C-alpha atoms as a PDB file:
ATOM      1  CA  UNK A   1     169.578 -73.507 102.853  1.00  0.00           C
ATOM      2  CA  UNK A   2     166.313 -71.713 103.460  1.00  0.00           C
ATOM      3  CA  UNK A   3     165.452 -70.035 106.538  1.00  0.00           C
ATOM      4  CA  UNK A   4     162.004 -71.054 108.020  1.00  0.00           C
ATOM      5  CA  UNK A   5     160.804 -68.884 110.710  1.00  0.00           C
ATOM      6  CA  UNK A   6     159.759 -70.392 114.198  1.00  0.00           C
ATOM      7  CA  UNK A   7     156.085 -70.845 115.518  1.00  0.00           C
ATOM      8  CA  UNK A   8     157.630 -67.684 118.011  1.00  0.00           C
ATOM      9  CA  UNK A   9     158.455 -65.487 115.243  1.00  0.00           C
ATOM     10  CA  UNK A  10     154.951 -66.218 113.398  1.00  0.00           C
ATOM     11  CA  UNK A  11     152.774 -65.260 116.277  1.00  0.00           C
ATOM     12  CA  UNK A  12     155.573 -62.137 116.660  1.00  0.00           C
ATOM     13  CA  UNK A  13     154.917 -61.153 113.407  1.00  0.00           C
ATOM     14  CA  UNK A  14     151.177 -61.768 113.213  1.00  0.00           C
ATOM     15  CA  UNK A  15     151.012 -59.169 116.558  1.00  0.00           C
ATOM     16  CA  UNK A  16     153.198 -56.876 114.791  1.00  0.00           C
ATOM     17  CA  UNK A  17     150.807 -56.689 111.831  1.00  0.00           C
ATOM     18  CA  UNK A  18     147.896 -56.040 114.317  1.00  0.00           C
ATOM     19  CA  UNK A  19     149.765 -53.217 116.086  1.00  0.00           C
ATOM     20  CA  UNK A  20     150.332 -51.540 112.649  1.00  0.00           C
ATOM     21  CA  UNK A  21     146.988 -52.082 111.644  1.00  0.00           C
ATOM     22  CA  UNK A  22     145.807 -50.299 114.632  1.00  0.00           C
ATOM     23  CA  UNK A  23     148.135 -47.720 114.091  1.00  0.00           C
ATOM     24  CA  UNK A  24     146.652 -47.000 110.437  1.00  0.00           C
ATOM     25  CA  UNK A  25     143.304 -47.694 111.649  1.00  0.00           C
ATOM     26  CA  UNK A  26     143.849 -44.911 114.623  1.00  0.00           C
ATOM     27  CA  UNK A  27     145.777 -42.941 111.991  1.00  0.00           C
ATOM     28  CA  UNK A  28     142.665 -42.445 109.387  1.00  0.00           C
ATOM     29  CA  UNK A  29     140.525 -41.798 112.261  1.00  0.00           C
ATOM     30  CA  UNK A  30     142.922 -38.843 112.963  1.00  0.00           C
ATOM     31  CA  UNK A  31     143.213 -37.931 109.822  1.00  0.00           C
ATOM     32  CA  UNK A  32     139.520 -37.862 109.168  1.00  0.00           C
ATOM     33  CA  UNK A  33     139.010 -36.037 112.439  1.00  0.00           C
ATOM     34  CA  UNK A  34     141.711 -33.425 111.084  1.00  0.00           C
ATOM     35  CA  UNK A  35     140.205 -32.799 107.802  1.00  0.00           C
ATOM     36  CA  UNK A  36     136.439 -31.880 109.401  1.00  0.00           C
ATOM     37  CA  UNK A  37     138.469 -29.347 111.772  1.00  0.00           C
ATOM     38  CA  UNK A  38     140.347 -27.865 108.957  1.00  0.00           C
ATOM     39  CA  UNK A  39     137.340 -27.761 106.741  1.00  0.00           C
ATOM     40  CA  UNK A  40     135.842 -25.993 109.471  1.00  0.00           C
ATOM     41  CA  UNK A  41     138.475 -23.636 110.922  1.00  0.00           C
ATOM     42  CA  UNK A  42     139.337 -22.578 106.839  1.00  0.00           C
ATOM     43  CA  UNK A  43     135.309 -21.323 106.685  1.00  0.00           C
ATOM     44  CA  UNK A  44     136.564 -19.354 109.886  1.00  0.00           C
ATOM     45  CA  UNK A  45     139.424 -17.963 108.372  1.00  0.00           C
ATOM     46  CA  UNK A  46     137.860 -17.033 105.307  1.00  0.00           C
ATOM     47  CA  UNK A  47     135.486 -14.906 108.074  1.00  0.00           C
ATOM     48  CA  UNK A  48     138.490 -13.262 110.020  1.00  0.00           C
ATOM     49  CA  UNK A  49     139.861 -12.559 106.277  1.00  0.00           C
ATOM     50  CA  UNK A  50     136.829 -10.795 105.926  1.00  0.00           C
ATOM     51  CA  UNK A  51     136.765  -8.999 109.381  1.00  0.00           C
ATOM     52  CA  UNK A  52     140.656  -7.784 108.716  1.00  0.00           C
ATOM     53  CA  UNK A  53     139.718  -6.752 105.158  1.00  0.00           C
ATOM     54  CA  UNK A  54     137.585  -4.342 106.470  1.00  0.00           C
ATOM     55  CA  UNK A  55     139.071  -3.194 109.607  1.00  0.00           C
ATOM     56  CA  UNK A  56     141.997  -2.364 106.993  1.00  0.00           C
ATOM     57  CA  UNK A  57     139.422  -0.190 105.076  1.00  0.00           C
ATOM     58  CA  UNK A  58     137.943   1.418 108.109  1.00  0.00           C
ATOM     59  CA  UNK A  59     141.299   2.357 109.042  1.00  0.00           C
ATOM     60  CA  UNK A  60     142.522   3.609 105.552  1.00  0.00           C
ATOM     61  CA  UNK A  61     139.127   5.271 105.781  1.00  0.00           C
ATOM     62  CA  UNK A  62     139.910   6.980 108.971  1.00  0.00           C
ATOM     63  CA  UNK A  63     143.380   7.951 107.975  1.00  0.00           C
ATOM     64  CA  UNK A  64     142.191   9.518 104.443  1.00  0.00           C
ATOM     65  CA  UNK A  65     139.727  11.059 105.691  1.00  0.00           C
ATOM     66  CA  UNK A  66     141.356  14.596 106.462  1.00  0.00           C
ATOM     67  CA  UNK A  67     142.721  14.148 102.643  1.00  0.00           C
ATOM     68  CA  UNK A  68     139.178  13.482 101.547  1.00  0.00           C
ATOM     69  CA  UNK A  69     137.560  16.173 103.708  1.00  0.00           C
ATOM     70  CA  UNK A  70     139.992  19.044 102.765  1.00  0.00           C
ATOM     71  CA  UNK A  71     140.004  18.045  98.836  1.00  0.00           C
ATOM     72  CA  UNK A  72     136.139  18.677  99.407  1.00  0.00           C
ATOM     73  CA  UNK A  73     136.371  22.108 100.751  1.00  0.00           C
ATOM     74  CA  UNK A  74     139.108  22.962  98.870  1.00  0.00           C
ATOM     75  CA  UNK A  75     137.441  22.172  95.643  1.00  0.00           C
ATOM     76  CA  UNK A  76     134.326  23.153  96.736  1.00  0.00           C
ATOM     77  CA  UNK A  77     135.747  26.505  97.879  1.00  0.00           C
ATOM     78  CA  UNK A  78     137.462  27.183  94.305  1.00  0.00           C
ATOM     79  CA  UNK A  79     134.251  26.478  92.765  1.00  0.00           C
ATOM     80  CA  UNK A  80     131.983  29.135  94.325  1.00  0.00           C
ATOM     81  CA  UNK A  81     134.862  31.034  93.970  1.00  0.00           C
ATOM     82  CA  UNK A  82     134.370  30.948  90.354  1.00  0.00           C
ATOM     83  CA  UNK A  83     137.710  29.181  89.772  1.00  0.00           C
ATOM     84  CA  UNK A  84     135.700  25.919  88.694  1.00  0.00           C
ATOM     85  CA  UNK A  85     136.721  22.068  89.591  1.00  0.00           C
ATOM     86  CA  UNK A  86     139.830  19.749  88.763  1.00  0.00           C
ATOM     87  CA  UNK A  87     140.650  17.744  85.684  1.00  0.00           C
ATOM     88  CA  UNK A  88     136.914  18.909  84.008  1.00  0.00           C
ATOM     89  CA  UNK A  89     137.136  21.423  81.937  1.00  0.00           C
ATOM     90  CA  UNK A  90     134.205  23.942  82.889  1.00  0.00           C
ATOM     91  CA  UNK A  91     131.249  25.647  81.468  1.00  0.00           C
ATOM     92  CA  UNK A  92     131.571  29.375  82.052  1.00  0.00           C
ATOM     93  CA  UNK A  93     128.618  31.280  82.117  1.00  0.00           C
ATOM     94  CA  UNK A  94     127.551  34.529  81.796  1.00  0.00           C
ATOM     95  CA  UNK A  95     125.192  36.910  81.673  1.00  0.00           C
ATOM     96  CA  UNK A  96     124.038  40.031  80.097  1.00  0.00           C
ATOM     97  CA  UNK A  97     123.960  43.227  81.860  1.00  0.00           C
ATOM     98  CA  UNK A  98     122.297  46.868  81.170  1.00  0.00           C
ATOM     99  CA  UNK A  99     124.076  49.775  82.731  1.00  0.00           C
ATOM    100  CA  UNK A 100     122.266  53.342  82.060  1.00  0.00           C
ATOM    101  CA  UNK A 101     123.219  56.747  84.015  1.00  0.00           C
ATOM    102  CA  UNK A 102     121.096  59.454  82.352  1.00  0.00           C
ATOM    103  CA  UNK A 103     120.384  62.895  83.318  1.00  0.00           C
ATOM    104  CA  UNK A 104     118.526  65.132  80.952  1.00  0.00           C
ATOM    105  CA  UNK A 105     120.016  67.463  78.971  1.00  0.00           C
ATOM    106  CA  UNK A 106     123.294  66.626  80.436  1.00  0.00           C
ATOM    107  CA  UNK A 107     125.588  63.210  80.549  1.00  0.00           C
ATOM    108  CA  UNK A 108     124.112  59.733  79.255  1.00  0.00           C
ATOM    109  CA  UNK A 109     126.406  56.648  79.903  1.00  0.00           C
ATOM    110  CA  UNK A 110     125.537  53.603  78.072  1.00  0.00           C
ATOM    111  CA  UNK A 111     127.288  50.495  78.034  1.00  0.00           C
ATOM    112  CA  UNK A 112     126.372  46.405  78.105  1.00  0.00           C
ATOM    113  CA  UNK A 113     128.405  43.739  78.864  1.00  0.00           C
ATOM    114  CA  UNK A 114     128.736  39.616  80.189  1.00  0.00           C
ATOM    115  CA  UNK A 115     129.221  39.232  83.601  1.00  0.00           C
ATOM    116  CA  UNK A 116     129.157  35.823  85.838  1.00  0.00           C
ATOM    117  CA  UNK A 117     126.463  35.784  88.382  1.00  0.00           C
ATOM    118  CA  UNK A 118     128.199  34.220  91.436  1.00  0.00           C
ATOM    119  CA  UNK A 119     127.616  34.746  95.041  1.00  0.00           C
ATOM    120  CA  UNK A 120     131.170  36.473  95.064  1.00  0.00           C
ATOM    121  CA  UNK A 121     130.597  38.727  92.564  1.00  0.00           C
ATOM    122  CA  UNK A 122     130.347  42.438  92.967  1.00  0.00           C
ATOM    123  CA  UNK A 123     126.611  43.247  92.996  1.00  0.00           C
ATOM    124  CA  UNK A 124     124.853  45.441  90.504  1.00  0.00           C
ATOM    125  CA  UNK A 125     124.461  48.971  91.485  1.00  0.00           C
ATOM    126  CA  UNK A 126     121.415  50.519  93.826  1.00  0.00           C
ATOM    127  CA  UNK A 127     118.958  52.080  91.102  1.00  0.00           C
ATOM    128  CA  UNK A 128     117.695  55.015  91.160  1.00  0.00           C
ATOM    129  CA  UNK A 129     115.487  57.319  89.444  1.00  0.00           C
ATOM    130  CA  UNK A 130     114.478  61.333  89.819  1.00  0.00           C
ATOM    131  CA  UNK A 131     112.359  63.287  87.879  1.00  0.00           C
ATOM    132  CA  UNK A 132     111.280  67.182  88.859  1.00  0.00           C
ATOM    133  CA  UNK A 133     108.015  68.032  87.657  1.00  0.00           C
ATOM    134  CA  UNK A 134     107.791  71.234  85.279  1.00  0.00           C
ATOM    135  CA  UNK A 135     107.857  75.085  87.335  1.00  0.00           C
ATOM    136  CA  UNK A 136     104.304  76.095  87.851  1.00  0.00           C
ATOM    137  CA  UNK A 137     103.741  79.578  88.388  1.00  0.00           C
ATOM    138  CA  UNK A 138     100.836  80.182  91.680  1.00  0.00           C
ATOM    139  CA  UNK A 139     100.586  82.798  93.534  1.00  0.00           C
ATOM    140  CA  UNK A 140     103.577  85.210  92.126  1.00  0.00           C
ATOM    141  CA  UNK A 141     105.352  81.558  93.317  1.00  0.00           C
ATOM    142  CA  UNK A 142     106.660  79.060  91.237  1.00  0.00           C
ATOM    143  CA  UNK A 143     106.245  75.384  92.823  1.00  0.00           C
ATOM    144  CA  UNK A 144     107.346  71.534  91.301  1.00  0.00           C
ATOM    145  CA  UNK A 145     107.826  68.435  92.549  1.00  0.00           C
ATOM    146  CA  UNK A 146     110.692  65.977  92.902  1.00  0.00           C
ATOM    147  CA  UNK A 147     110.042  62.258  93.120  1.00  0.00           C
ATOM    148  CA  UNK A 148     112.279  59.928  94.237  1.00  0.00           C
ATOM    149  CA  UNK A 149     111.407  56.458  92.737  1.00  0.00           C
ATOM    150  CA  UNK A 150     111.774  52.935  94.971  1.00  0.00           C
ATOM    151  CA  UNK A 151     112.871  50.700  92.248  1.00  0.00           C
ATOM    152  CA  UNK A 152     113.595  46.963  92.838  1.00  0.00           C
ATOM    153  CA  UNK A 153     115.844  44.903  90.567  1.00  0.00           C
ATOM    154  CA  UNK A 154     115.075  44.751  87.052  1.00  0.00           C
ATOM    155  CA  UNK A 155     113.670  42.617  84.590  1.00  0.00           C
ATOM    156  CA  UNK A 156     112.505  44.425  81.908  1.00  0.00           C
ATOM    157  CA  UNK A 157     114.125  46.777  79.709  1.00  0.00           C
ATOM    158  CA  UNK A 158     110.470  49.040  79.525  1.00  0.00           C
ATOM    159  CA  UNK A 159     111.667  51.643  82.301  1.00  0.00           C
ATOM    160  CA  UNK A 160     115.192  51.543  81.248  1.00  0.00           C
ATOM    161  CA  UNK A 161     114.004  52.799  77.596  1.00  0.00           C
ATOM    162  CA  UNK A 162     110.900  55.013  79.064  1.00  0.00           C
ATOM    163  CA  UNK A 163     113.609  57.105  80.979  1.00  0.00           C
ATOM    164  CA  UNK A 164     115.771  57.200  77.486  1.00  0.00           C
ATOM    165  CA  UNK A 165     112.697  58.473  75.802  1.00  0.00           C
ATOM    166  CA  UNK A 166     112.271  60.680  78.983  1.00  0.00           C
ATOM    167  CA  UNK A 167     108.545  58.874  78.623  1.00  0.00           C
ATOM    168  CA  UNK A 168     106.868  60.860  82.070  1.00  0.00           C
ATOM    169  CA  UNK A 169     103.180  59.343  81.617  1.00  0.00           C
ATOM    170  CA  UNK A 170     104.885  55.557  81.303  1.00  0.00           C
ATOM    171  CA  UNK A 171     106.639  55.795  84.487  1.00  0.00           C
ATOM    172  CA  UNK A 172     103.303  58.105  86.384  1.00  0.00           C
ATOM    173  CA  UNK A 173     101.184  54.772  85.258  1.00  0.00           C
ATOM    174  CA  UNK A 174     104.136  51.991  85.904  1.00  0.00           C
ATOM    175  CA  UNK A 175     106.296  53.209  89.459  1.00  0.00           C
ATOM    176  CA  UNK A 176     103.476  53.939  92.318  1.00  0.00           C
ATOM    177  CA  UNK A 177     106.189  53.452  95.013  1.00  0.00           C
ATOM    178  CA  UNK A 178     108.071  57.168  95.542  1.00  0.00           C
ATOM    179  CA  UNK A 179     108.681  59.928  97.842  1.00  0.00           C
ATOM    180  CA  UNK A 180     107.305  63.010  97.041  1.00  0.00           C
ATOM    181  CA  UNK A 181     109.032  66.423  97.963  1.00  0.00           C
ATOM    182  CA  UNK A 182     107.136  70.070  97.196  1.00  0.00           C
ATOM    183  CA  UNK A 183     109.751  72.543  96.047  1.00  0.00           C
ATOM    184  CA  UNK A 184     109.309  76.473  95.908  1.00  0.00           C
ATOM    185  CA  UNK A 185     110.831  79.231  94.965  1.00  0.00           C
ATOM    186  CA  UNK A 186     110.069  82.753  94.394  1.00  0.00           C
ATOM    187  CA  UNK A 187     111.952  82.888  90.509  1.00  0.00           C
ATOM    188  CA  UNK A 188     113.177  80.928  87.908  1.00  0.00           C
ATOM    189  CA  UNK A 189     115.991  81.294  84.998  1.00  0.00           C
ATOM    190  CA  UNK A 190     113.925  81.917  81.765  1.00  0.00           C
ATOM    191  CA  UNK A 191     117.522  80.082  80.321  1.00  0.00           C
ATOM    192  CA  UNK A 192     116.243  77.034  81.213  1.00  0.00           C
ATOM    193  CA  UNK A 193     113.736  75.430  79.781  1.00  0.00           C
ATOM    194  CA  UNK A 194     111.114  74.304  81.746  1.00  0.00           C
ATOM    195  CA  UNK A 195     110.409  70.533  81.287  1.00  0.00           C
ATOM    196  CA  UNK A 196     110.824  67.602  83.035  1.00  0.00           C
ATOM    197  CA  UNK A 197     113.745  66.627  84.351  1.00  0.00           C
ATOM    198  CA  UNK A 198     115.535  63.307  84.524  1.00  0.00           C
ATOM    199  CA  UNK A 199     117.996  61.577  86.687  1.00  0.00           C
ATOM    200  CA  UNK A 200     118.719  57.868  86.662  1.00  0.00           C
ATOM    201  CA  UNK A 201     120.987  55.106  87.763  1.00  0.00           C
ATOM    202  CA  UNK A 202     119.445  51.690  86.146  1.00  0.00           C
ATOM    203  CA  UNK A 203     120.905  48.396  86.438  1.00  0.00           C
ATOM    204  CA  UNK A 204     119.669  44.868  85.241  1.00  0.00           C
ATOM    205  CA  UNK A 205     120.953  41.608  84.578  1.00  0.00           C
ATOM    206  CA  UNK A 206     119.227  39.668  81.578  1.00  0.00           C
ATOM    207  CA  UNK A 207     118.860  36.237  82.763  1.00  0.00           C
ATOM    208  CA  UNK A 208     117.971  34.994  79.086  1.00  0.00           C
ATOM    209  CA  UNK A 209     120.610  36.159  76.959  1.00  0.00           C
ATOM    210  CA  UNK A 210     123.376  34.362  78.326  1.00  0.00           C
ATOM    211  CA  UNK A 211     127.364  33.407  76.975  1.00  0.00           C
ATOM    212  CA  UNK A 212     128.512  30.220  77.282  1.00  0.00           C
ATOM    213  CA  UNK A 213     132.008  28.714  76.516  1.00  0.00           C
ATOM    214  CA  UNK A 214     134.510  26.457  78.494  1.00  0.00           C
ATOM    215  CA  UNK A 215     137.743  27.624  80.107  1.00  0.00           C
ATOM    216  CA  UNK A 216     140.886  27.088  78.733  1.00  0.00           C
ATOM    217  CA  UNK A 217     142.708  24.133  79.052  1.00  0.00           C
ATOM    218  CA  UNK A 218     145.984  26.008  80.948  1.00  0.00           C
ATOM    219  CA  UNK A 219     143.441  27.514  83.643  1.00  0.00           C
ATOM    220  CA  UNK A 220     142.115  23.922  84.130  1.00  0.00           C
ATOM    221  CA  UNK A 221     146.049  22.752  84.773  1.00  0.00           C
ATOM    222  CA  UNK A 222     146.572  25.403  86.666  1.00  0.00           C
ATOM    223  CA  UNK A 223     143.065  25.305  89.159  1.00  0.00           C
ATOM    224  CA  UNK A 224     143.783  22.067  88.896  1.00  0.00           C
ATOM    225  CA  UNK A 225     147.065  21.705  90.558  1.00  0.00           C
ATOM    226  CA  UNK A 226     146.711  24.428  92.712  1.00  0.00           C
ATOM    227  CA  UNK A 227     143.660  22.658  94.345  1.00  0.00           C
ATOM    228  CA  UNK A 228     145.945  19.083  94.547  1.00  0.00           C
ATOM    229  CA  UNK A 229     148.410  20.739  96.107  1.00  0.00           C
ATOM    230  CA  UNK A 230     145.706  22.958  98.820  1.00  0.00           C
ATOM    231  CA  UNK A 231     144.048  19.715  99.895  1.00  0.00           C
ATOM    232  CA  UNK A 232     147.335  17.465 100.220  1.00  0.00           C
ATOM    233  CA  UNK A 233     149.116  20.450 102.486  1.00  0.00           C
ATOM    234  CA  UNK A 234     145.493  21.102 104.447  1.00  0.00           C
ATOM    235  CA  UNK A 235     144.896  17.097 104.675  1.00  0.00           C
ATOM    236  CA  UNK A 236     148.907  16.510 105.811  1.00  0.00           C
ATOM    237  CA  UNK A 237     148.724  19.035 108.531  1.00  0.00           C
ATOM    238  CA  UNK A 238     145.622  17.926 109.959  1.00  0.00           C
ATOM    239  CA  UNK A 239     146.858  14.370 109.810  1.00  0.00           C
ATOM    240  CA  UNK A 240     149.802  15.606 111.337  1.00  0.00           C
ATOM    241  CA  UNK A 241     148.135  17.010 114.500  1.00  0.00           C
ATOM    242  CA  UNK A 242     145.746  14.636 114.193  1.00  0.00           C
ATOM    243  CA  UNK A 243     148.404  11.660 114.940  1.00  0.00           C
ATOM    244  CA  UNK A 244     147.172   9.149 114.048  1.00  0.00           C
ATOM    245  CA  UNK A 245     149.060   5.834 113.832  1.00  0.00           C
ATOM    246  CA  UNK A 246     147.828   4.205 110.544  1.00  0.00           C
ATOM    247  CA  UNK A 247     150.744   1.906 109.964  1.00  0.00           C
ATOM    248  CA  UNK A 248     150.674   0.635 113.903  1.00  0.00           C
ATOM    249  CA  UNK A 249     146.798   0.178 113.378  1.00  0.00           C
ATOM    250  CA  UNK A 250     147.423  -1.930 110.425  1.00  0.00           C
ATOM    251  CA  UNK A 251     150.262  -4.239 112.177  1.00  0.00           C
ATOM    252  CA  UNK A 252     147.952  -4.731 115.154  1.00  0.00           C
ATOM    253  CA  UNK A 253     145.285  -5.846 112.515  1.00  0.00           C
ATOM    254  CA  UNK A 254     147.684  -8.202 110.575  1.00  0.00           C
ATOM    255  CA  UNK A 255     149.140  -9.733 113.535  1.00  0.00           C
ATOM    256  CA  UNK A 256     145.806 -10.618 115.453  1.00  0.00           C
ATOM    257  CA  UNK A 257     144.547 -12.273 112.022  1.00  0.00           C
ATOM    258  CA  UNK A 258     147.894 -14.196 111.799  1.00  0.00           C
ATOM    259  CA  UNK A 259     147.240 -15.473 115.670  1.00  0.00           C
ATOM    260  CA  UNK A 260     143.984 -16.701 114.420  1.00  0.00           C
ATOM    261  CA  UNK A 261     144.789 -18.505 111.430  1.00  0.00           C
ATOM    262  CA  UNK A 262     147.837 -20.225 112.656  1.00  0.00           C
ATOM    263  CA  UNK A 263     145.618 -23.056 114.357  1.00  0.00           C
ATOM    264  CA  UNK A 264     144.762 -23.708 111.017  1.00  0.00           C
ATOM    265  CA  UNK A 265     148.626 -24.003 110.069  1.00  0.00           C
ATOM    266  CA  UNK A 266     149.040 -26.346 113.034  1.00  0.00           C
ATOM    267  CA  UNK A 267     146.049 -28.764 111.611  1.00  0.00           C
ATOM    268  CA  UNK A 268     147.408 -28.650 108.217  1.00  0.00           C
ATOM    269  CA  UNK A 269     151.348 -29.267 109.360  1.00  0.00           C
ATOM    270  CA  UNK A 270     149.677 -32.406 111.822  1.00  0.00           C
ATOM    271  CA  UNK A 271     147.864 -33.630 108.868  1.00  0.00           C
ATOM    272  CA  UNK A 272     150.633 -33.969 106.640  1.00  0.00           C
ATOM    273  CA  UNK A 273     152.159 -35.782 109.387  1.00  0.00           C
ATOM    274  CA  UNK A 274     149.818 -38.290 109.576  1.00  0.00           C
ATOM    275  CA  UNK A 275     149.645 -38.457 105.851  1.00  0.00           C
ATOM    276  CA  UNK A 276     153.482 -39.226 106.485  1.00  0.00           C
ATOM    277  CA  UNK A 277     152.967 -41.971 108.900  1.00  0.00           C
ATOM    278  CA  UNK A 278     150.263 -43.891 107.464  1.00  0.00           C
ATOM    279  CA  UNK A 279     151.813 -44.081 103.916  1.00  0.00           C
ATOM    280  CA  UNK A 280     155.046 -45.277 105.581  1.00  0.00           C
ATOM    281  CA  UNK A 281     153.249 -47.890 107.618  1.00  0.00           C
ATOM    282  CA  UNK A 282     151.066 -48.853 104.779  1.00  0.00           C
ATOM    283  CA  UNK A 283     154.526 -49.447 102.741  1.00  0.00           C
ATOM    284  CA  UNK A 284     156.286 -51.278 105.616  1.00  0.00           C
ATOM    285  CA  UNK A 285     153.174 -53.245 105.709  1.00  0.00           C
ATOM    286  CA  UNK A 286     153.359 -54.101 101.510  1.00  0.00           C
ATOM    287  CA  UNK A 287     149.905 -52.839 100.770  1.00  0.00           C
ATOM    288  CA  UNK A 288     148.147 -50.010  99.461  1.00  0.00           C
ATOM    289  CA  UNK A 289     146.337 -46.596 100.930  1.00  0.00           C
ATOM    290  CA  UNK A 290     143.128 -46.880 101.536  1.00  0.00           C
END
């Protein structure tokens, strides 16, 4: 026997089907709603991402920085130093140097070598130069003359061989910058001969002839980790007085950018909600999403 329902139960069910038609209707507008504020708060998000990405590298900034600054001087120490910079194997070079002590008719010490040129090496000797004029006899006197030479650094090797050749008239036309001193005495030793007489102390680094190689590969190691291990102990201590709080900075950071993206949560949560709700009246109604 079928079951026919009652005018009462048709207009029932006719209101029923308006009231969930509202509900979807009010339901889409919500959702719609939702989607332009979640389209809108994600292009904020994406901005705080940004702002927390680099307050995070600020901070690391800030908190390496003592590392960073001491690795500097450090290495940068070492390498006027002479002892060169990490992981690179360096060019060494050096330069040539002239060393002459002479004195005639007496001691000549001769000897060149390769030297580095650094701020921290030992400078190259004063030089000097002497000569005594030959004993003139005037007046039942015998007078000469000693000059003492002002000589500058080097750059040439001319005076250095005029005073091996004992070369008087190169040096009386070259050096114009002495101190002259009038000597005399009443006799001389016949023994002696009676010339002029050098004394010298030259000195000059060639420039041009330079020797080039690279260090070895165990004095890179070693400059190497000694410098690592000079900027980490020189960067911890200072970050150690220093106190900084880089992990607490980083929570604060995280935790303000999670209060400021979970509206957007929220949204997206009440939006799958209303998804919910509209596909279960939509079924309970016998149709299809729109």
């Amino acid at each position: 026997m079928s079951h026919r329902k009652t005018k009462k139960e048709k207009i029932l069910a006719q209101q029923r089907g308006k009231n969930r038609n509202q509900q979807i209707k009010e339901l889409k507008q919500l959702k719609y709603d939702l989607e332009l504020k979640i389209a809108e708060r994600k292009r904020e998000d994406f901005k705080q991402l940004n702002i927390r990405n680099l307050k995070v590298f600020t901070n690391t900034c800030n908190f390496l920085a003592p590392f960073v600054i001491s690795a500097g001087v450090t290495v940068g120490a070492f390498s006027l130093c002479g002892g060169g910079f990490p992981f690179l194997s360096d060019e060494i070079i050096k330069y040539k140097t002239y060393n002459l002590d002479f004195e005639t008719k007496g001691y000549v010490t001769m000897y060149e070598e390769y030297r580095t040129n650094s701020w921290f090496d030992e400078s190259l000797p004063e030089n000097s130069l002497t000569i005594y004029s030959p004993w003139e006899k005037k007046d039942n006197q015998y007078v000469r003359f000693k000059r003492e030479y002002n000589i500058d650094s080097l750059t040439t090797l001319d005076l250095y061989n005029a005073v091996l050749d004992e070369d008087y008239e190169y040096i009386a036309q070259n050096l114009k910058d002495y101190q002259e001193e009038k000597q005399v005495v009443s006799e001389i030793d016949s023994k002696i001969p009676n010339d002029y007489f050098f004394e010298a102390s030259l000195h000059m680094l060639d420039k041009e002839d330079i020797l080039k190689y690279n260090e070895t590969d165990l004095k890179n190691i070693v400059i190497t980790i000694i410098e690592l291990v000079l900027g980490l102990v020189l960067g911890g201590a200072v970050a150690y007085f220093r106190n900084y709080k880089y992990l607490y900075s980083l929570e604060r950071i995280n935790d303000s950018y999670r209060c400021k993206i979970e509206a957007t949560k929220l949204m997206q949560q009440k939006l799958y909600e209303t998804n919910e709700k509209i596909l279960s009246l939509t079924k309970s109604k016998g149709g299809k999403i729109k």
